Coordinates of N, CA and C and ligand atoms in Angstrom, one line a residue:
M1 N -8.6 -19.0 -13.3 CA -7.7 -17.9 -13.4 C -8.1 -16.7 -13.6
I2 N -7.4 -15.9 -12.7 CA -8.5 -14.1 -13.1 C -6.6 -14.2 -13.6
V3 N -7.6 -13.0 -14.9 CA -6.5 -11.9 -15.6 C -6.5 -11.0 -15.9
R4 N -5.7 -9.3 -15.2 CA -6.1 -8.2 -15.5 C -5.3 -7.6 -15.9
N5 N -5.6 -5.8 -16.1 CA -4.3 -5.1 -17.0 C -4.6 -3.9 -16.1
L6 N -3.7 -4.2 -16.0 CA -3.4 -2.6 -14.9 C -4.3 -1.1 -15.8
Q7 N -4.1 -1.2 -16.4 CA -4.9 0.1 -17.5 C -5.5 0.3 -17.3
K8 N -6.7 -0.6 -18.0 CA -8.1 -0.5 -17.4 C -8.3 -0.6 -16.1
A9 N -7.6 -1.7 -15.1 CA -8.6 -1.5 -13.7 C -8.2 0.4 -13.3
E10 N -7.3 1.0 -13.9 CA -7.5 1.9 -13.4 C -8.2 3.4 -13.9
A11 N -9.1 2.4 -14.5 CA -10.5 2.8 -15.1 C -11.7 3.0 -14.7
T12 N -11.7 2.5 -13.0 CA -12.4 1.4 -12.2 C -12.3 1.8 -11.0
R13 N -13.1 1.0 -10.1 CA -13.3 1.7 -8.9 C -12.1 1.1 -8.3
R14 N -11.3 0.1 -8.6 CA -10.1 -0.4 -8.1 C -8.6 0.4 -7.8
R15 N -9.1 1.6 -8.8 CA -8.4 2.5 -8.4 C -8.8 4.2 -6.9
V16 N -7.9 4.2 -6.4 CA -8.2 4.9 -5.3 C -6.8 5.8 -4.9
V17 N -8.0 7.1 -5.1 CA -7.1 8.7 -5.5 C -6.7 9.3 -3.7
T18 N -6.0 9.6 -3.1 CA -5.8 10.1 -1.7 C -4.5 11.6 -2.1
D19 N -4.7 11.8 -1.2 CA -3.7 13.0 -1.4 C -2.2 13.4 -1.5
N20 N -2.2 11.9 -0.8 CA -0.5 11.6 -1.0 C 0.1 10.7 -2.0
W21 N -1.3 9.6 -2.2 CA -0.9 8.6 -3.5 C -2.2 8.0 -3.8
E22 N -1.9 7.1 -4.9 CA -3.0 6.2 -5.8 C -2.6 4.8 -5.0
S23 N -4.1 4.3 -5.5 CA -3.0 2.5 -5.6 C -4.2 1.7 -6.2
T24 N -4.2 1.3 -7.5 CA -5.0 0.3 -8.0 C -5.4 -1.4 -7.7
R25 N -6.2 -1.7 -7.2 CA -5.8 -2.7 -7.0 C -6.3 -3.9 -7.2
L26 N -4.8 -5.1 -7.5 CA -5.8 -6.0 -8.2 C -6.4 -7.4 -8.2
L27 N -5.5 -7.1 -7.3 CA -6.7 -9.1 -6.9 C -7.0 -8.4 -4.9
L28 N -8.3 -8.5 -4.8 CA -9.1 -8.2 -3.6 C -9.3 -9.5 -2.8
K29 N -10.2 -9.1 -1.7 CA -10.2 -10.1 -0.7 C -11.8 -10.8 -1.9
S30 N -12.4 -10.4 -2.2 CA -13.6 -10.4 -3.3 C -13.0 -11.7 -3.9
D31 N -11.7 -11.5 -4.8 CA -10.8 -13.3 -5.4 C -10.7 -14.0 -4.9
G32 N -10.4 -14.5 -3.7 CA -10.4 -15.3 -2.6 C -9.1 -16.0 -3.1
M33 N -8.0 -15.3 -2.9 CA -6.9 -15.9 -2.8 C -6.0 -15.4 -1.7
G34 N -6.8 -15.1 -0.4 CA -6.4 -14.7 0.7 C -5.1 -13.1 0.6
F35 N -4.7 -12.6 0.2 CA -4.3 -11.0 -0.2 C -4.4 -11.1 -0.8
S36 N -4.2 -9.5 -0.8 CA -4.4 -8.9 -2.0 C -3.4 -8.5 -2.5
F37 N -3.5 -8.0 -3.7 CA -1.9 -7.4 -4.5 C -2.4 -5.6 -5.5
H38 N -1.7 -4.6 -5.0 CA -1.9 -3.3 -5.3 C -0.5 -2.9 -6.3
I39 N -1.6 -2.2 -7.2 CA 0.4 -1.5 -7.6 C -0.1 0.2 -7.5
T40 N 1.0 0.8 -6.2 CA 1.0 2.0 -6.2 C 1.1 2.9 -6.3
T41 N 1.2 4.4 -6.7 CA 1.8 5.8 -6.6 C 1.6 5.9 -5.6
I42 N 3.4 6.6 -5.0 CA 3.8 7.9 -4.1 C 3.5 8.9 -4.7
Y43 N 3.3 9.8 -4.6 CA 4.0 11.3 -5.2 C 5.1 11.4 -4.3
A44 N 5.6 12.5 -5.8 CA 7.1 13.5 -5.5 C 6.3 13.8 -3.9
G45 N 7.5 14.2 -3.8 CA 7.7 15.0 -2.0 C 6.5 14.8 -0.8
T46 N 5.8 13.7 -1.0 CA 5.2 13.3 0.3 C 5.4 13.0 0.9
E47 N 5.1 12.7 2.4 CA 5.7 12.4 3.1 C 3.8 11.3 4.3
T48 N 4.0 10.0 4.4 CA 3.1 9.8 4.7 C 3.8 8.3 6.1
K49 N 2.4 8.5 6.8 CA 2.5 8.3 8.2 C 1.4 6.8 8.7
M50 N 1.9 5.4 8.9 CA 0.7 4.5 8.6 C 1.5 3.4 9.8
W51 N 0.5 3.0 10.4 CA 0.1 1.6 10.9 C -1.0 1.2 10.5
Y52 N 0.0 0.0 10.5 CA -1.1 -0.9 9.8 C -1.7 -2.1 11.0
Q53 N -2.4 -1.4 11.5 CA -2.9 -2.4 13.6 C -3.7 -3.8 12.6
N54 N -4.3 -4.0 11.3 CA -5.1 -4.8 11.0 C -4.7 -5.7 10.0
H55 N -3.7 -4.8 10.1 CA -2.3 -6.6 7.7 C -1.1 -6.1 8.1
L56 N -0.7 -7.1 7.4 CA 0.5 -7.4 7.5 C 0.8 -6.9 5.5
E57 N 2.1 -6.4 5.1 CA 2.3 -6.0 4.0 C 3.7 -6.1 3.7
S58 N 3.1 -6.1 2.4 CA 5.0 -6.6 1.5 C 4.6 -5.6 0.8
V59 N 6.3 -4.7 0.4 CA 6.2 -3.4 -0.4 C 7.6 -3.6 -1.2
Y60 N 7.1 -3.8 -2.6 CA 8.4 -3.8 -3.7 C 8.6 -2.8 -4.1
C61 N 9.9 -2.4 -4.1 CA 10.0 -0.2 -5.5 C 9.9 -1.3 -7.5
I62 N 8.9 -0.7 -7.7 CA 9.8 -1.3 -8.9 C 10.4 0.6 -9.8
S63 N 10.4 1.4 -9.2 CA 10.7 2.6 -9.7 C 10.5 4.1 -8.4
G64 N 11.2 4.8 -8.7 CA 11.4 5.5 -8.2 C 12.3 5.5 -7.1
H65 N 12.5 7.2 -6.1 CA 13.9 6.6 -4.9 C 12.8 7.8 -3.7
G66 N 12.9 6.9 -2.5 CA 12.4 7.6 -1.1 C 13.0 6.6 0.2
Q67 N 12.5 7.1 1.3 CA 13.1 6.1 2.7 C 12.0 6.1 2.5
I68 N 12.9 4.7 4.6 CA 11.6 4.8 4.9 C 11.7 4.4 6.4
E69 N 10.7 5.0 7.1 CA 11.7 5.2 8.6 C 10.1 4.0 9.2
S70 N 11.1 3.8 10.3 CA 10.5 2.7 11.2 C 10.5 3.5 12.7
L71 N 9.2 3.5 13.1 CA 8.8 4.1 13.6 C 8.9 3.7 15.3
E72 N 9.3 2.6 14.6 CA 9.3 1.4 16.3 C 11.2 2.1 16.5
D73 N 12.1 1.4 16.4 CA 12.8 1.4 16.6 C 14.1 3.3 15.7
G74 N 14.1 3.5 14.9 CA 14.1 5.4 14.3 C 14.8 4.6 12.9
S75 N 15.2 3.3 12.7 CA 16.0 3.3 11.7 C 15.0 3.5 10.4
V76 N 16.2 4.3 9.7 CA 16.5 4.8 8.6 C 16.2 4.0 6.8
H77 N 15.7 3.2 5.9 CA 16.1 3.0 5.4 C 16.1 3.2 3.7
P78 N 17.2 3.3 2.6 CA 16.6 3.6 1.2 C 15.5 3.6 1.1
I79 N 14.9 4.0 -0.2 CA 14.0 2.6 -0.7 C 14.3 2.9 -2.7
T80 N 14.9 2.1 -3.2 CA 15.5 2.5 -4.4 C 15.0 1.3 -5.5
P81 N 14.9 0.9 -6.3 CA 13.9 -0.2 -7.6 C 14.9 -1.2 -6.5
G82 N 14.0 -2.1 -6.7 CA 14.7 -3.5 -6.4 C 14.5 -4.1 -4.5
T83 N 14.6 -2.4 -3.7 CA 14.2 -2.9 -2.5 C 12.7 -3.6 -2.1
M84 N 12.1 -4.5 -1.1 CA 11.8 -5.2 -0.7 C 11.4 -4.2 1.1
Y85 N 10.2 -4.4 1.4 CA 10.2 -4.3 3.1 C 8.7 -5.3 2.8
A86 N 9.1 -5.4 4.3 CA 8.1 -6.0 5.4 C 7.2 -5.5 6.6
L87 N 6.2 -4.9 5.9 CA 6.4 -4.7 8.1 C 5.0 -5.8 8.4
D88 N 6.5 -7.2 9.1 CA 5.9 -8.2 9.5 C 5.5 -8.1 11.1
R89 N 5.6 -6.9 11.9 CA 5.2 -6.7 13.1 C 4.6 -5.2 13.2
H90 N 3.3 -5.4 12.1 CA 2.6 -4.4 12.5 C 3.0 -3.2 12.5
D91 N 3.9 -2.8 11.9 CA 5.5 -1.8 12.9 C 5.4 -0.2 12.4
R92 N 5.0 0.6 12.9 CA 4.3 2.3 13.0 C 5.4 2.3 11.4
H93 N 5.3 3.1 10.5 CA 6.5 4.4 9.8 C 6.1 5.2 9.5
V94 N 7.0 5.4 8.4 CA 7.0 6.7 7.8 C 7.4 6.7 6.4
L95 N 6.7 7.1 5.5 CA 7.6 6.5 4.0 C 8.1 8.1 2.9
R96 N 8.7 8.2 2.9 CA 9.3 9.7 2.2 C 9.6 9.6 0.4
A97 N 9.3 10.5 -0.2 CA 9.7 10.2 -1.6 C 9.7 10.5 -2.7
S98 N 11.1 10.8 -2.6 CA 11.6 12.0 -2.5 C 11.8 12.7 -4.5
S99 N 11.3 11.2 -5.1 CA 10.7 10.9 -6.1 C 9.6 10.3 -5.9
E100 N 8.4 10.5 -8.0 CA 7.5 9.6 -7.4 C 7.9 8.2 -7.3
L101 N 7.6 7.3 -5.9 CA 7.4 6.1 -6.1 C 6.2 4.4 -7.1
K102 N 6.8 3.4 -7.5 CA 6.2 3.1 -8.5 C 6.0 1.6 -7.1
L103 N 5.2 1.4 -6.1 CA 5.9 0.1 -5.3 C 4.3 -1.4 -6.6
A104 N 4.7 -2.3 -6.2 CA 3.5 -3.1 -5.9 C 3.7 -3.9 -4.6
C105 N 1.8 -4.3 -3.5 CA 1.9 -4.0 -2.8 C 1.1 -5.1 -2.4
V106 N 1.3 -5.8 -1.5 CA 0.2 -7.4 -0.7 C 0.3 -7.1 0.6
F107 N -1.2 -7.3 0.5 CA -1.8 -7.1 2.0 C -2.1 -8.5 2.1
N108 N -1.8 -8.9 3.5 CA -2.9 -9.9 4.1 C -3.6 -9.7 5.8
P109 N -5.0 -9.9 5.8 CA -5.2 -10.2 5.0 C -5.8 -9.5 4.3
P110 N -6.3 -9.6 2.9 CA -7.3 -9.4 2.1 C -7.5 -8.1 1.7
L111 N -7.4 -6.2 1.6 CA -8.4 -5.4 1.1 C -9.6 -6.3 0.4
N112 N -10.6 -5.2 1.0 CA -12.0 -5.4 0.6 C -11.9 -4.6 -0.9
G113 N -11.6 -3.1 -0.7 CA -11.1 -2.5 -2.3 C -11.2 -0.7 -1.8
L114 N -11.7 -0.4 -0.9 CA -12.5 1.5 -0.7 C -10.9 1.5 -0.1
E115 N -10.8 1.3 1.1 CA -10.0 0.7 1.5 C -8.9 2.6 1.7
V116 N -8.7 3.5 3.3 CA -7.8 4.7 3.1 C -7.5 5.4 4.1
H117 N -6.2 5.6 4.6 CA -6.1 5.3 5.9 C -6.6 6.6 7.5
D118 N -7.1 5.5 8.7 CA -7.5 6.4 9.3 C -7.1 7.8 10.2
E119 N -7.4 8.0 11.1 CA -6.3 9.2 11.6 C -5.4 8.3 12.1
T120 N -5.0 6.9 12.6 CA -4.3 6.2 13.1 C -2.9 5.6 11.6
G121 N -3.3 5.5 10.6 CA -2.7 5.2 9.1 C -2.9 3.8 9.4
A122 N -4.0 4.0 9.9 CA -4.4 2.1 9.5 C -5.8 1.8 8.2
Y123 N -6.2 0.6 8.2 CA -7.3 -0.1 7.2 C -7.4 -0.5 8.6
P124 N -9.4 -0.7 8.2 CA -10.4 -1.2 9.3 C -10.3 -2.4 8.4
L125 N -10.6 -3.5 9.2 CA -10.7 -5.3 8.9 C -11.2 -4.8 8.0
E126 N -12.8 -4.2 8.0 CA -14.2 -4.6 6.9 C -14.4 -3.0 6.3
A127 N -14.3 -3.0 5.3 CA -14.3 -1.6 4.8 C -15.4 -2.3 3.2
Q128 N -15.7 -1.2 2.7 CA -16.9 -1.2 1.7 C -15.5 -2.0 0.7
A129 N -16.6 -2.9 0.0 CA -16.3 -3.6 -1.1 C -16.5 -3.5 -2.2
V130 N -15.3 -3.1 -3.7 CA -15.3 -2.6 -4.3 C -16.9 -3.1 -5.6
G131 N -17.5 -2.1 -5.9 CA -19.2 -2.8 -6.5 C -19.1 -3.5 -8.2
Ligands
9YT1 C1 2.9 2.1 0.5 C2 1.8 2.1 1.3 O1 1.3 1.4 2.1 N1 1.0 3.0 0.8 C3 -0.4 3.1 0.8 C4 -1.4 2.7 0.3 C5 -1.1 0.8 0.1 N2 0.2 0.2 -0.3 C6 -3.1 0.6 -0.5 O2 -3.9 1.0 0.0 O3 -2.6 -0.2 -2.2

């Protein structure tokens, strides 16, 4: 069994910080679960364009308000506590946070640990692992 505490994990290299968001990766590829599990904070007022060409992601909103726009079909969906979205088709999208968003995110295949978005909004398949 694996048991981890978010606050403790935030003090390690599991916490990855970028301009628009930070994410603490509680489960990674090295844990052998077949997916990774993260608690992500999207900073208020930000807009992030993403395109997970190498991964499927599902996202559950714990708190905060925002919206997600599909760049595949132009549809816009509000993000409020209790909303889940799944990028089941590697959908290009924009996430806007009108207030700080706390999200629980699952990636398949699992992340290695230190991934940040490349210029297309994707994560590479084989990034550096948390040491
Ligand atoms: C919603 C989303 O994909 N935000 C970017 C961070 C990502 N959740 C991660 O790396 O944990």
